[in-house]
mmCIF file of N, CA, C and O in Angstrom:
data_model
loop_
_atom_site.group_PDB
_atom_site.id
_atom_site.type_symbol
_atom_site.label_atom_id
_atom_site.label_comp_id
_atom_site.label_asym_id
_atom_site.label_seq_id
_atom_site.Cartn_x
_atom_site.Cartn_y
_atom_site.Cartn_z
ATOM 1 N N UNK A 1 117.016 74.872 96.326
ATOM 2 C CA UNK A 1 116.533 75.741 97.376
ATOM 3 C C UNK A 1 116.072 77.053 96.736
ATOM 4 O O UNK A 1 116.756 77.744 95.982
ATOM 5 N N UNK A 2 114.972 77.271 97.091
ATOM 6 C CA UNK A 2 114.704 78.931 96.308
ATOM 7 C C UNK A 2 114.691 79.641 96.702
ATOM 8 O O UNK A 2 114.077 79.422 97.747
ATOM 9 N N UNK A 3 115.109 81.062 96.650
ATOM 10 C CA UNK A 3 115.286 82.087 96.714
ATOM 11 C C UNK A 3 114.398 83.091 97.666
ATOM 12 O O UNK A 3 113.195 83.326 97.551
ATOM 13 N N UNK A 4 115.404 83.669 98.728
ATOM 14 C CA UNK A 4 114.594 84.368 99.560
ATOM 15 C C UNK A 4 114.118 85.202 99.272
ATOM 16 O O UNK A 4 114.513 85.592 98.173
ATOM 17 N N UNK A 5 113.044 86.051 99.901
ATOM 18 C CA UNK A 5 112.499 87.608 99.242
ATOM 19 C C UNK A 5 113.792 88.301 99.193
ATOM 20 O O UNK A 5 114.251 88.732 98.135
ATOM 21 N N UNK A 6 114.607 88.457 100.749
ATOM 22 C CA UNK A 6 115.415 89.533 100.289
ATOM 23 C C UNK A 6 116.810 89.214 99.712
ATOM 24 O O UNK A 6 117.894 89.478 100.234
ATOM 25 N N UNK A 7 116.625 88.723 98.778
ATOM 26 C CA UNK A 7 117.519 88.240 97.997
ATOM 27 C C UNK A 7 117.602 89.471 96.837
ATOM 28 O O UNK A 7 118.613 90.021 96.401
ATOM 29 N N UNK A 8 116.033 89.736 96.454
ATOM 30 C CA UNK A 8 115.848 90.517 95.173
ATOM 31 C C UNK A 8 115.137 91.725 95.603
ATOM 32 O O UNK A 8 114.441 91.735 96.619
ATOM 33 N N UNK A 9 115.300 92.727 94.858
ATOM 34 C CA UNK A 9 114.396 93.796 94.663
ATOM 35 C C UNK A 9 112.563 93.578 95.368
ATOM 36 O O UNK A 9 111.984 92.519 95.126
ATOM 37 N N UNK A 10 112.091 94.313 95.920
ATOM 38 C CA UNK A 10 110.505 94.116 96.299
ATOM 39 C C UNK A 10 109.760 94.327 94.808
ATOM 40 O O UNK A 10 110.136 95.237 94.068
ATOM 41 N N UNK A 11 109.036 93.721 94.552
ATOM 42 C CA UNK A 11 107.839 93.119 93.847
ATOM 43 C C UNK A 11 107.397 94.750 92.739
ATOM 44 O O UNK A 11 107.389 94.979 91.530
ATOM 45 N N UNK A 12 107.159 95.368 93.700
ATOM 46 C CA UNK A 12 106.869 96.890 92.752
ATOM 47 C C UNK A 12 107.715 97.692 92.265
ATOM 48 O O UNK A 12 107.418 98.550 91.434
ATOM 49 N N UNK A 13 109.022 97.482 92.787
ATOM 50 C CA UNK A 13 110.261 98.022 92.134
ATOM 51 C C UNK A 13 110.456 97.010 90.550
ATOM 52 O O UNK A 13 111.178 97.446 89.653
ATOM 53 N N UNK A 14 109.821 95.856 90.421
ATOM 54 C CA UNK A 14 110.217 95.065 88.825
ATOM 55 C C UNK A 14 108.921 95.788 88.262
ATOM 56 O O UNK A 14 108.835 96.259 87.128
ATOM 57 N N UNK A 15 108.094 95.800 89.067
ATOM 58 C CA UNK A 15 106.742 96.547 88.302
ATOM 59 C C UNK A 15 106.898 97.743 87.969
ATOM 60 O O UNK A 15 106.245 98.027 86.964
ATOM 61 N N UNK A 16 107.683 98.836 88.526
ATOM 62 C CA UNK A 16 107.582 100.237 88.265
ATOM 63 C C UNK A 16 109.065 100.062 87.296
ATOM 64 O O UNK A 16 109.561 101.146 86.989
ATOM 65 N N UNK A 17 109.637 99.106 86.911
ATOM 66 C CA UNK A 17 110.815 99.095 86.035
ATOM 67 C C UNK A 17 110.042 98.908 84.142
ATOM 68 O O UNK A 17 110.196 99.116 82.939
ATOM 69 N N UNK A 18 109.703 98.689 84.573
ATOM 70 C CA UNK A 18 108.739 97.934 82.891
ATOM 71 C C UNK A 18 107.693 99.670 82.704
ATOM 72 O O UNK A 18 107.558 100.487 83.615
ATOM 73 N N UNK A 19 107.240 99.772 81.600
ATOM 74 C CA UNK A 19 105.934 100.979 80.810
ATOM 75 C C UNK A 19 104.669 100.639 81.341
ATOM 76 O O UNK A 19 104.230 99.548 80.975
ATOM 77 N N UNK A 20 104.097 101.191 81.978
ATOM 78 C CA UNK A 20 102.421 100.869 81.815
ATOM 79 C C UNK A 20 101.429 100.922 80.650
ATOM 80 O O UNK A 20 101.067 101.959 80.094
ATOM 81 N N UNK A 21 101.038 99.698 80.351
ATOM 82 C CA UNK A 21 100.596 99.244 78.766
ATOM 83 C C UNK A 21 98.505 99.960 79.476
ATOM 84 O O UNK A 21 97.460 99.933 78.825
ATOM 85 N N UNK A 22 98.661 100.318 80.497
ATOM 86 C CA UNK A 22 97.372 101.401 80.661
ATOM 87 C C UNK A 22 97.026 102.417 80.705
ATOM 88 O O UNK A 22 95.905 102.792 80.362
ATOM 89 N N UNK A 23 98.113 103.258 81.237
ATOM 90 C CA UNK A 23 97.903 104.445 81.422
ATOM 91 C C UNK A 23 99.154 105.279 81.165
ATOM 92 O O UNK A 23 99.438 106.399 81.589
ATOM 93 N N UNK A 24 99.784 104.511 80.419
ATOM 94 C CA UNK A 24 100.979 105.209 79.705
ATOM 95 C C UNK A 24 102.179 105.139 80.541
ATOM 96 O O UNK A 24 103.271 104.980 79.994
ATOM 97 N N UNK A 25 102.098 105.228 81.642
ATOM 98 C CA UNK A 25 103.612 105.845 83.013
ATOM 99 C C UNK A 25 104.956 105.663 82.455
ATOM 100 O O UNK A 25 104.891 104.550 81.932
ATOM 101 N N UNK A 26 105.856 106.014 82.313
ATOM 102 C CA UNK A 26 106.754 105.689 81.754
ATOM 103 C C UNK A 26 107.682 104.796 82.981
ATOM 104 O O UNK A 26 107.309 105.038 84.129
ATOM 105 N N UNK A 27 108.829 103.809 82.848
ATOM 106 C CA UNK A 27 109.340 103.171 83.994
ATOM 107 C C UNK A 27 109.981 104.204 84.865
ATOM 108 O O UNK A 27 110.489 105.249 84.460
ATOM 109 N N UNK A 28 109.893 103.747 86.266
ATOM 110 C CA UNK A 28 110.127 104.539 87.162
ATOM 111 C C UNK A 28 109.291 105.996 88.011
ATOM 112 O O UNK A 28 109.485 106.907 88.815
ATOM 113 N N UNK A 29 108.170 105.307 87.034
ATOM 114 C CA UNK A 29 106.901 106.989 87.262
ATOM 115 C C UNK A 29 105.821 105.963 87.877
ATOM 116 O O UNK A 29 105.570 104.877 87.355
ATOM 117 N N UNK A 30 105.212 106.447 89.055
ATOM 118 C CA UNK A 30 104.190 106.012 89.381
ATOM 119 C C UNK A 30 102.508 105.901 88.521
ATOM 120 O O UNK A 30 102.102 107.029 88.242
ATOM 121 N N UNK A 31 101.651 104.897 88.142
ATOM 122 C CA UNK A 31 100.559 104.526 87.653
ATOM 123 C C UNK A 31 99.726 105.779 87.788
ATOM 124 O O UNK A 31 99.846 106.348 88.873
ATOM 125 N N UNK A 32 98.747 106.431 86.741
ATOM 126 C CA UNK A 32 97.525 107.185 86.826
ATOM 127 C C UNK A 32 96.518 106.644 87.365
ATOM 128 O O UNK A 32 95.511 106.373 86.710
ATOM 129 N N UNK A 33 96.654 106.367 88.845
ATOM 130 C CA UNK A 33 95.257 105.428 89.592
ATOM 131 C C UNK A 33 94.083 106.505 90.606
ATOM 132 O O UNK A 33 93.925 106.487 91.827
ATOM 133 N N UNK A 34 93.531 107.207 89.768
ATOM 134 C CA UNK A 34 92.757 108.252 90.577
ATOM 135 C C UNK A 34 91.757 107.375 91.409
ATOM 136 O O UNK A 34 91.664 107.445 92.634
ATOM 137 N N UNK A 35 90.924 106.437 90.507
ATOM 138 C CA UNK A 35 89.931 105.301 91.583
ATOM 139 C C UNK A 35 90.676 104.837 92.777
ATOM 140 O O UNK A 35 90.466 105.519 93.781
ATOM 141 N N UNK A 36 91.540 103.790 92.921
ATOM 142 C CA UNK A 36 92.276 103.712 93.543
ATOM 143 C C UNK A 36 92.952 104.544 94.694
ATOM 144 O O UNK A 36 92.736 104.298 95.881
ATOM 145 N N UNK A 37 93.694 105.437 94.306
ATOM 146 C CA UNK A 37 93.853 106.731 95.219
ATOM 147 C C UNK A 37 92.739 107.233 96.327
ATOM 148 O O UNK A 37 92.711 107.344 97.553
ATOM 149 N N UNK A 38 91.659 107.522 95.015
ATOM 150 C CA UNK A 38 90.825 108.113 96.050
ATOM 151 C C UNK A 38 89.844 106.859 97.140
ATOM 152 O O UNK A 38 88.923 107.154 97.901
ATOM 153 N N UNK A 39 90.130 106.161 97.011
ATOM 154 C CA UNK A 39 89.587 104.866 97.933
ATOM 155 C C UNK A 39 90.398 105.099 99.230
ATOM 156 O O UNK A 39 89.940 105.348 100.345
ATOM 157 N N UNK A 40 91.899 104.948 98.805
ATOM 158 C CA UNK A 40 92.799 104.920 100.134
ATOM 159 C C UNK A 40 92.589 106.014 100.322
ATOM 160 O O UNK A 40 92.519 106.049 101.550
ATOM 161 N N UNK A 41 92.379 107.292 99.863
ATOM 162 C CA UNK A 41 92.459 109.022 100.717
ATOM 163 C C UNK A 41 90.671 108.268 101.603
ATOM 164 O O UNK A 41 90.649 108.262 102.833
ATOM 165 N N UNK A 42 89.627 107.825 100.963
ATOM 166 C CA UNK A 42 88.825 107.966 101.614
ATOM 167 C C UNK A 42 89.013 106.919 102.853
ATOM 168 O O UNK A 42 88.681 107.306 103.973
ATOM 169 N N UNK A 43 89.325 106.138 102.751
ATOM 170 C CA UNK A 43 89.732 104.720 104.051
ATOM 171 C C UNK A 43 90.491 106.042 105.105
ATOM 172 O O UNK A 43 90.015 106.249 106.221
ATOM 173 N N UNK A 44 91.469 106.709 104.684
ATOM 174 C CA UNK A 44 92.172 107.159 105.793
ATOM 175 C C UNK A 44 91.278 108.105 106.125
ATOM 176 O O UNK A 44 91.060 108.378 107.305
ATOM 177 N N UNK A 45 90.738 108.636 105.239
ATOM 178 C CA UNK A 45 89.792 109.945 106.282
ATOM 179 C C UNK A 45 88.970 109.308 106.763
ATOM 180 O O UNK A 45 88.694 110.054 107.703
ATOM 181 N N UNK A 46 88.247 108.374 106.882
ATOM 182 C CA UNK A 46 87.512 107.856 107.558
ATOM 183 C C UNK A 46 88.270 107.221 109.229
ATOM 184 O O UNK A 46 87.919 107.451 110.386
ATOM 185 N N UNK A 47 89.279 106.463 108.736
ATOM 186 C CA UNK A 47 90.100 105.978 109.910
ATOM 187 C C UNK A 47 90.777 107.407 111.292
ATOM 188 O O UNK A 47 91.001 107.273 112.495
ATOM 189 N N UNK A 48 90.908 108.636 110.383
ATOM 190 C CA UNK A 48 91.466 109.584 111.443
ATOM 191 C C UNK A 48 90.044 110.340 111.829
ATOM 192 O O UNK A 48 90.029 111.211 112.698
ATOM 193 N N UNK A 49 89.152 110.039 111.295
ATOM 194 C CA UNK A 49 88.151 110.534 112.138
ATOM 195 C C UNK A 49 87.426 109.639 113.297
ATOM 196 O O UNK A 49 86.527 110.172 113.946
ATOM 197 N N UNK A 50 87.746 108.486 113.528
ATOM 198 C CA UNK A 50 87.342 107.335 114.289
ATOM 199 C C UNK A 50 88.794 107.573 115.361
ATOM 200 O O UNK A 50 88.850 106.914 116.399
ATOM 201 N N UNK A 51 89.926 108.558 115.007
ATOM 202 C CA UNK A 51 91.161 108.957 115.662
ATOM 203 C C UNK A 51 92.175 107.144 115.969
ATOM 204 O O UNK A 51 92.463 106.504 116.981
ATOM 205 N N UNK A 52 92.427 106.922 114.339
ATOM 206 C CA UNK A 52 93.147 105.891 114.440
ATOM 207 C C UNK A 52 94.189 106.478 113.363
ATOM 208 O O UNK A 52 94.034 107.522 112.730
ATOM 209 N N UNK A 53 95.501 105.419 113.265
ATOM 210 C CA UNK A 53 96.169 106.255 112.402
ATOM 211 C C UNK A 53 96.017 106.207 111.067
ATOM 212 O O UNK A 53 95.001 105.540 110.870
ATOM 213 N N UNK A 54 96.438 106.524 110.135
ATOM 214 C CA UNK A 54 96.201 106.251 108.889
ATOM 215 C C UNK A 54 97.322 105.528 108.403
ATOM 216 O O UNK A 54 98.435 105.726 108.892
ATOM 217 N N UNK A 55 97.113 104.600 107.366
ATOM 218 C CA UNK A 55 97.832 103.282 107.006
ATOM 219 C C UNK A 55 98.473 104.101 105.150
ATOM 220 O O UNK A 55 98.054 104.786 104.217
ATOM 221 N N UNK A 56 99.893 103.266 105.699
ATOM 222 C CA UNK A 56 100.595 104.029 104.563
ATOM 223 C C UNK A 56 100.125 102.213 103.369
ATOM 224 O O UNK A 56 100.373 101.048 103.680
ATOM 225 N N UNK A 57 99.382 102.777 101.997
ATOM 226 C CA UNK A 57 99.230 101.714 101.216
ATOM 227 C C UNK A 57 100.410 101.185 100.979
ATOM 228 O O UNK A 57 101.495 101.758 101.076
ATOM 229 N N UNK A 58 100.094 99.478 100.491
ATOM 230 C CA UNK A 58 101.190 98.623 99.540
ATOM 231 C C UNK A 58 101.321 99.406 98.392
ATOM 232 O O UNK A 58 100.334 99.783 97.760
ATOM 233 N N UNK A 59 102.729 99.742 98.002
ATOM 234 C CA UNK A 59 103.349 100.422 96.643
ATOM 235 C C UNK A 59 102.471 99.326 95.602
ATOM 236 O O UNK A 59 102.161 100.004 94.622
ATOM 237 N N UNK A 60 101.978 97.991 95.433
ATOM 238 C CA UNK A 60 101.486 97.721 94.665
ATOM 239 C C UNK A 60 99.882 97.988 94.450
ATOM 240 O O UNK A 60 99.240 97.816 93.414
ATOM 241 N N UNK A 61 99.519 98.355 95.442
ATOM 242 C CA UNK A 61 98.203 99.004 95.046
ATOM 243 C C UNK A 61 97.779 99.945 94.250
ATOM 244 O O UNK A 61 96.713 99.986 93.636
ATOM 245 N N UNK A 62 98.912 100.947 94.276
ATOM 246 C CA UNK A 62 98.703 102.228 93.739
ATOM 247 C C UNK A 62 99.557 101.304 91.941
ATOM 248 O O UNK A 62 100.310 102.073 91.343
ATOM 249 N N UNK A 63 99.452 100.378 91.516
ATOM 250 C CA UNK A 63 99.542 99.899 90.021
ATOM 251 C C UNK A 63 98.886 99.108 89.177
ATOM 252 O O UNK A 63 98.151 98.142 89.380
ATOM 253 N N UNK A 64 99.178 99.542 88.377
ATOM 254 C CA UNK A 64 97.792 98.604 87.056
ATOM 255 C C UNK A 64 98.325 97.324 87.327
ATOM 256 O O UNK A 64 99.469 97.130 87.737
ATOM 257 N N UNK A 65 97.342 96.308 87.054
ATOM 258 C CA UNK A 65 97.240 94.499 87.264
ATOM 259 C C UNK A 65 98.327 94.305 85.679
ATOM 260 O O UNK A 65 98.998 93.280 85.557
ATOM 261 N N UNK A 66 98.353 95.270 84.720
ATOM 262 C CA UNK A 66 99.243 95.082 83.806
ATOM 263 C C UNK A 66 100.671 95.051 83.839
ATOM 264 O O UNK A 66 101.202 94.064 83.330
ATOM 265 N N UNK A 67 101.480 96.035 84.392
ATOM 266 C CA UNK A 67 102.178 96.566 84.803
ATOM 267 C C UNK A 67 102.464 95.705 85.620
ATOM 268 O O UNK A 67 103.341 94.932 85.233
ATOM 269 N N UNK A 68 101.807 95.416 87.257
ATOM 270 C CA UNK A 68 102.182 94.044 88.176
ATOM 271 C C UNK A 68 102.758 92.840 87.465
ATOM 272 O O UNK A 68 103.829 92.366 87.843
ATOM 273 N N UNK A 69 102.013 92.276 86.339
ATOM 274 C CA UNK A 69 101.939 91.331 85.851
ATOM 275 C C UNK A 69 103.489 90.963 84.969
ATOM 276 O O UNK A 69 104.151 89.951 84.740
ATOM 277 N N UNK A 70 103.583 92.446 84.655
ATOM 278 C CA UNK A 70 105.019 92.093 83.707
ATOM 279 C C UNK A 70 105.960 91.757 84.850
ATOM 280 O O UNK A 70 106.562 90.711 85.088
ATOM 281 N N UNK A 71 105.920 93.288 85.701
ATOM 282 C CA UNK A 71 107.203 93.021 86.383
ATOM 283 C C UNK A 71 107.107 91.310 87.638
ATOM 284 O O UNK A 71 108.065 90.953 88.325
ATOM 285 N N UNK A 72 105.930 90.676 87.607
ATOM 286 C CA UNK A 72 106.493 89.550 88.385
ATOM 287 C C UNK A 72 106.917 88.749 87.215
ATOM 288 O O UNK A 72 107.661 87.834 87.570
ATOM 289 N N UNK A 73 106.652 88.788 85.675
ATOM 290 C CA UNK A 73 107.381 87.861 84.632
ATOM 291 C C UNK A 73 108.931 88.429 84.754
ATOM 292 O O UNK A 73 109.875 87.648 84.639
ATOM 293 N N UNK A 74 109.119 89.762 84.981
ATOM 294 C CA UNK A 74 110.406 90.055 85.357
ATOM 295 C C UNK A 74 111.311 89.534 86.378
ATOM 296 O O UNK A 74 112.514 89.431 86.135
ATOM 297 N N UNK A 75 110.708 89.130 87.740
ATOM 298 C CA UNK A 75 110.988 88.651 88.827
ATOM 299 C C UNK A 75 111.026 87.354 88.829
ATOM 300 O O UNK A 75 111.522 86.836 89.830
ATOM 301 N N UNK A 76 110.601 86.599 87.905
ATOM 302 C CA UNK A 76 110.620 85.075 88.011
ATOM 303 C C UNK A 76 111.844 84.957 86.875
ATOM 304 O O UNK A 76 112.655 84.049 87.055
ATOM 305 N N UNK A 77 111.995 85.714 85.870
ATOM 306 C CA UNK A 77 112.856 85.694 85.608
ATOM 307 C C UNK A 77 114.370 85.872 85.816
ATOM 308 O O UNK A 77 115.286 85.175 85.378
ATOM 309 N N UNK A 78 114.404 86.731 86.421
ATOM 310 C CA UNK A 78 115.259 87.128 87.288
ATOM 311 C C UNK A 78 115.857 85.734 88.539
ATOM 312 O O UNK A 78 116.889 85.100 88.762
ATOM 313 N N UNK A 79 114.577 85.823 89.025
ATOM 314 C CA UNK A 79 114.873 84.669 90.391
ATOM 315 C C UNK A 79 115.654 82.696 89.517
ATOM 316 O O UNK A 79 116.393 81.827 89.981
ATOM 317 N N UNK A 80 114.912 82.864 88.139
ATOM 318 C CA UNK A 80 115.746 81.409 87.452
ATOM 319 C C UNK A 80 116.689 81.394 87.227
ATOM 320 O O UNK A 80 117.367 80.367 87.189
ATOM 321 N N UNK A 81 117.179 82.784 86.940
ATOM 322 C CA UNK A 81 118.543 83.294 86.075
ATOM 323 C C UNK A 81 119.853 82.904 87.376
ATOM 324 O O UNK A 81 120.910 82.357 87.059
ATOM 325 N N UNK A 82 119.624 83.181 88.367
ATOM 326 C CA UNK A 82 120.251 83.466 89.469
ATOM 327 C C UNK A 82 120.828 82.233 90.016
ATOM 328 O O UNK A 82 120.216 81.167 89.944
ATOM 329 N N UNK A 83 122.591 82.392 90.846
ATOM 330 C CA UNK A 83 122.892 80.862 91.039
ATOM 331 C C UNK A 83 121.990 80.674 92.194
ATOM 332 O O UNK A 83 121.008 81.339 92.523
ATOM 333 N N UNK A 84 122.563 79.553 92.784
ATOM 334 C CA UNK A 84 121.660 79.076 93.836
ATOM 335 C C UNK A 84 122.247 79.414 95.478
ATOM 336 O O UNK A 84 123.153 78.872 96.112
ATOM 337 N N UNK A 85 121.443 80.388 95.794
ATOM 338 C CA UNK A 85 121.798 81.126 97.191
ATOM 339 C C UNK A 85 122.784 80.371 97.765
ATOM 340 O O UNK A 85 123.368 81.162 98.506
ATOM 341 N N UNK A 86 123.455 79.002 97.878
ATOM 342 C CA UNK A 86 124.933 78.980 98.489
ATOM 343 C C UNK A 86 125.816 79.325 97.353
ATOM 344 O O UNK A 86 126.894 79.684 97.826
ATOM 345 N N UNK A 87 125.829 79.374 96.075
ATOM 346 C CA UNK A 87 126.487 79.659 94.929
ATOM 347 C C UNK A 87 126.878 81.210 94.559
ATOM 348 O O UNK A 87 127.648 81.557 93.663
ATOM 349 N N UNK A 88 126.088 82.142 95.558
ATOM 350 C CA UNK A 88 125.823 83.230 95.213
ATOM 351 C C UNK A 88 127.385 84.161 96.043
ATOM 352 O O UNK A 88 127.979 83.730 97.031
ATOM 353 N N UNK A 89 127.742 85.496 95.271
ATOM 354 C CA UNK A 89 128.532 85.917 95.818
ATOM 355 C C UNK A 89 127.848 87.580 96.931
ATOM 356 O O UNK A 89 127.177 88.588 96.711
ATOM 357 N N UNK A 90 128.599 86.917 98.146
ATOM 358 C CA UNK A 90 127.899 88.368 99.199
ATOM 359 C C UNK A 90 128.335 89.647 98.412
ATOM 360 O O UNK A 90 129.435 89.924 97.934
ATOM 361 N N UNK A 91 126.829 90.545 98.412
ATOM 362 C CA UNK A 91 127.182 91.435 98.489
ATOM 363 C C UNK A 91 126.682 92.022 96.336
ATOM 364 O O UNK A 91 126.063 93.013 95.951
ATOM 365 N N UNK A 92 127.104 91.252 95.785
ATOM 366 C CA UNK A 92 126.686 91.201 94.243
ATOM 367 C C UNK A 92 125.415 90.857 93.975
ATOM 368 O O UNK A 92 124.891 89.847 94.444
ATOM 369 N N UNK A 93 124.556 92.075 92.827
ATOM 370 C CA UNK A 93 123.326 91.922 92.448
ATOM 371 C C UNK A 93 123.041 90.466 91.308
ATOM 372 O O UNK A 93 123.882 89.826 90.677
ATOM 373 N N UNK A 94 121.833 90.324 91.356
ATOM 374 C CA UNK A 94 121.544 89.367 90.312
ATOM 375 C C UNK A 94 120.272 89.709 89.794
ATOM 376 O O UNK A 94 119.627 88.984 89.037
ATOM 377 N N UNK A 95 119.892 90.898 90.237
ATOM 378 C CA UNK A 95 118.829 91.408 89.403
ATOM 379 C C UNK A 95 119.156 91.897 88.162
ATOM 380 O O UNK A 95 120.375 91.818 88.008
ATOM 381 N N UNK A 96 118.532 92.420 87.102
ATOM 382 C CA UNK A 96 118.152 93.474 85.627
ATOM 383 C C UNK A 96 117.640 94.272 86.089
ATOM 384 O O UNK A 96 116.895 94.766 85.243
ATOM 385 N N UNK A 97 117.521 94.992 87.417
ATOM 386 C CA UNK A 97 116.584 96.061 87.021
ATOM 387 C C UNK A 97 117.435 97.393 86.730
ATOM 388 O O UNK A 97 116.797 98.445 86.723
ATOM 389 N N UNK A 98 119.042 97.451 86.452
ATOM 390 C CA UNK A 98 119.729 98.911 86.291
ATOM 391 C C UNK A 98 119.257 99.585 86.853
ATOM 392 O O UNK A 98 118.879 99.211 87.964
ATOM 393 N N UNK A 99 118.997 100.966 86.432
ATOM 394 C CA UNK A 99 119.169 102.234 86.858
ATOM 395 C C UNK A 99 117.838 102.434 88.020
ATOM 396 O O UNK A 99 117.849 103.220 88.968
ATOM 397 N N UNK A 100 116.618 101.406 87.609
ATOM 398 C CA UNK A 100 115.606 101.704 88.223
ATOM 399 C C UNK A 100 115.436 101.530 89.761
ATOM 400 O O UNK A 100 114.746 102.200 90.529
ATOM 401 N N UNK A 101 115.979 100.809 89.934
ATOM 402 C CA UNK A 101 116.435 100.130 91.597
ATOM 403 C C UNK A 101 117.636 100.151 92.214
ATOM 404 O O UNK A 101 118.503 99.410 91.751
ATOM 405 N N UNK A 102 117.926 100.912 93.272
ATOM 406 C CA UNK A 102 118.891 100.897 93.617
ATOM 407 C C UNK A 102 119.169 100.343 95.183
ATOM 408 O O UNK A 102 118.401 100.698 96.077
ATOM 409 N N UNK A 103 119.670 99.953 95.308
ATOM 410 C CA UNK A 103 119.118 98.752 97.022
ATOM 411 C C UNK A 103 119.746 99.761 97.898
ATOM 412 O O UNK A 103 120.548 100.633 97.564
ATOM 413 N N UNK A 104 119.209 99.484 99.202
ATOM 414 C CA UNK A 104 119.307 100.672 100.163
ATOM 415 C C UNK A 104 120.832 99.703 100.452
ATOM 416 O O UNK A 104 121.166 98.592 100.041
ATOM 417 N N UNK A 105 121.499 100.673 101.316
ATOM 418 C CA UNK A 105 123.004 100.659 101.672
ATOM 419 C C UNK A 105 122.976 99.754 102.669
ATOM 420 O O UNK A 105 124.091 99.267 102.853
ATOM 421 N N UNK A 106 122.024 99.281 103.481
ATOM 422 C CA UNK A 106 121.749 98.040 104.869
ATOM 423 C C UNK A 106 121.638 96.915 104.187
ATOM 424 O O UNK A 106 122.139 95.953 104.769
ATOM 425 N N UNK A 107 121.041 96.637 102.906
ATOM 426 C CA UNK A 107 121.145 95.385 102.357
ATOM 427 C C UNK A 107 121.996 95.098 101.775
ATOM 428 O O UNK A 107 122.114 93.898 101.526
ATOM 429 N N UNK A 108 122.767 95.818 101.391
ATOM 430 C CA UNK A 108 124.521 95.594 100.529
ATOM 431 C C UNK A 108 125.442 94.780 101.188
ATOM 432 O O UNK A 108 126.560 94.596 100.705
#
């Protein structure tokens, strides 16, 4: 049986755990994505002038396809390593990501 999403960490938390091999970021620092950025600043100014709301982006947008890429080799790793969700004990992590992730207190 495999593994639910919220079993593990979200997808950009293994990505923002790993270095960006593009733009340097160190783990835990958000990507240098000025293109990017300024796409979503322009989508929303466009959207609040049409008086709609403005859309908060996917945390993975704002990251390099490099960076993504490790941390889902991180996440698949992670997800093999792991017993098998009836095997599992409530409440105990089975992620690697240490210091970088820390799970909110509702999923504990």
């Amino acid at each position: 049986m495999p593994a639910t999403p919220d079993d593990f960490p979200p997808s950009h938390a293994y990505a923002l755990a790993h270095r960006c091999a593009t733009c340097g970021a160190e783990p835990g620092q958000p990507c240098d994505v000025p293109r990017k950025q300024a796409e979503i600043d322009r989508t929303n100014s466009i959207r609040a002038q049409l008086g709609q709301p403005t859309l908060e982006p996917d945390p993975l947008r704002l990251l390099h396809a490099t960076r993504i890429d490790a941390g889902g080799r991180h996440r698949d790793r992670d997800v093999a390593a792991a017993p098998w969700p009836e095997d599992r004990e409530p409440g105990r992590r089975y992620d690697t990501l240490g210091e970088h992730w820390q799970a909110p207190p509702e999923s504990l």
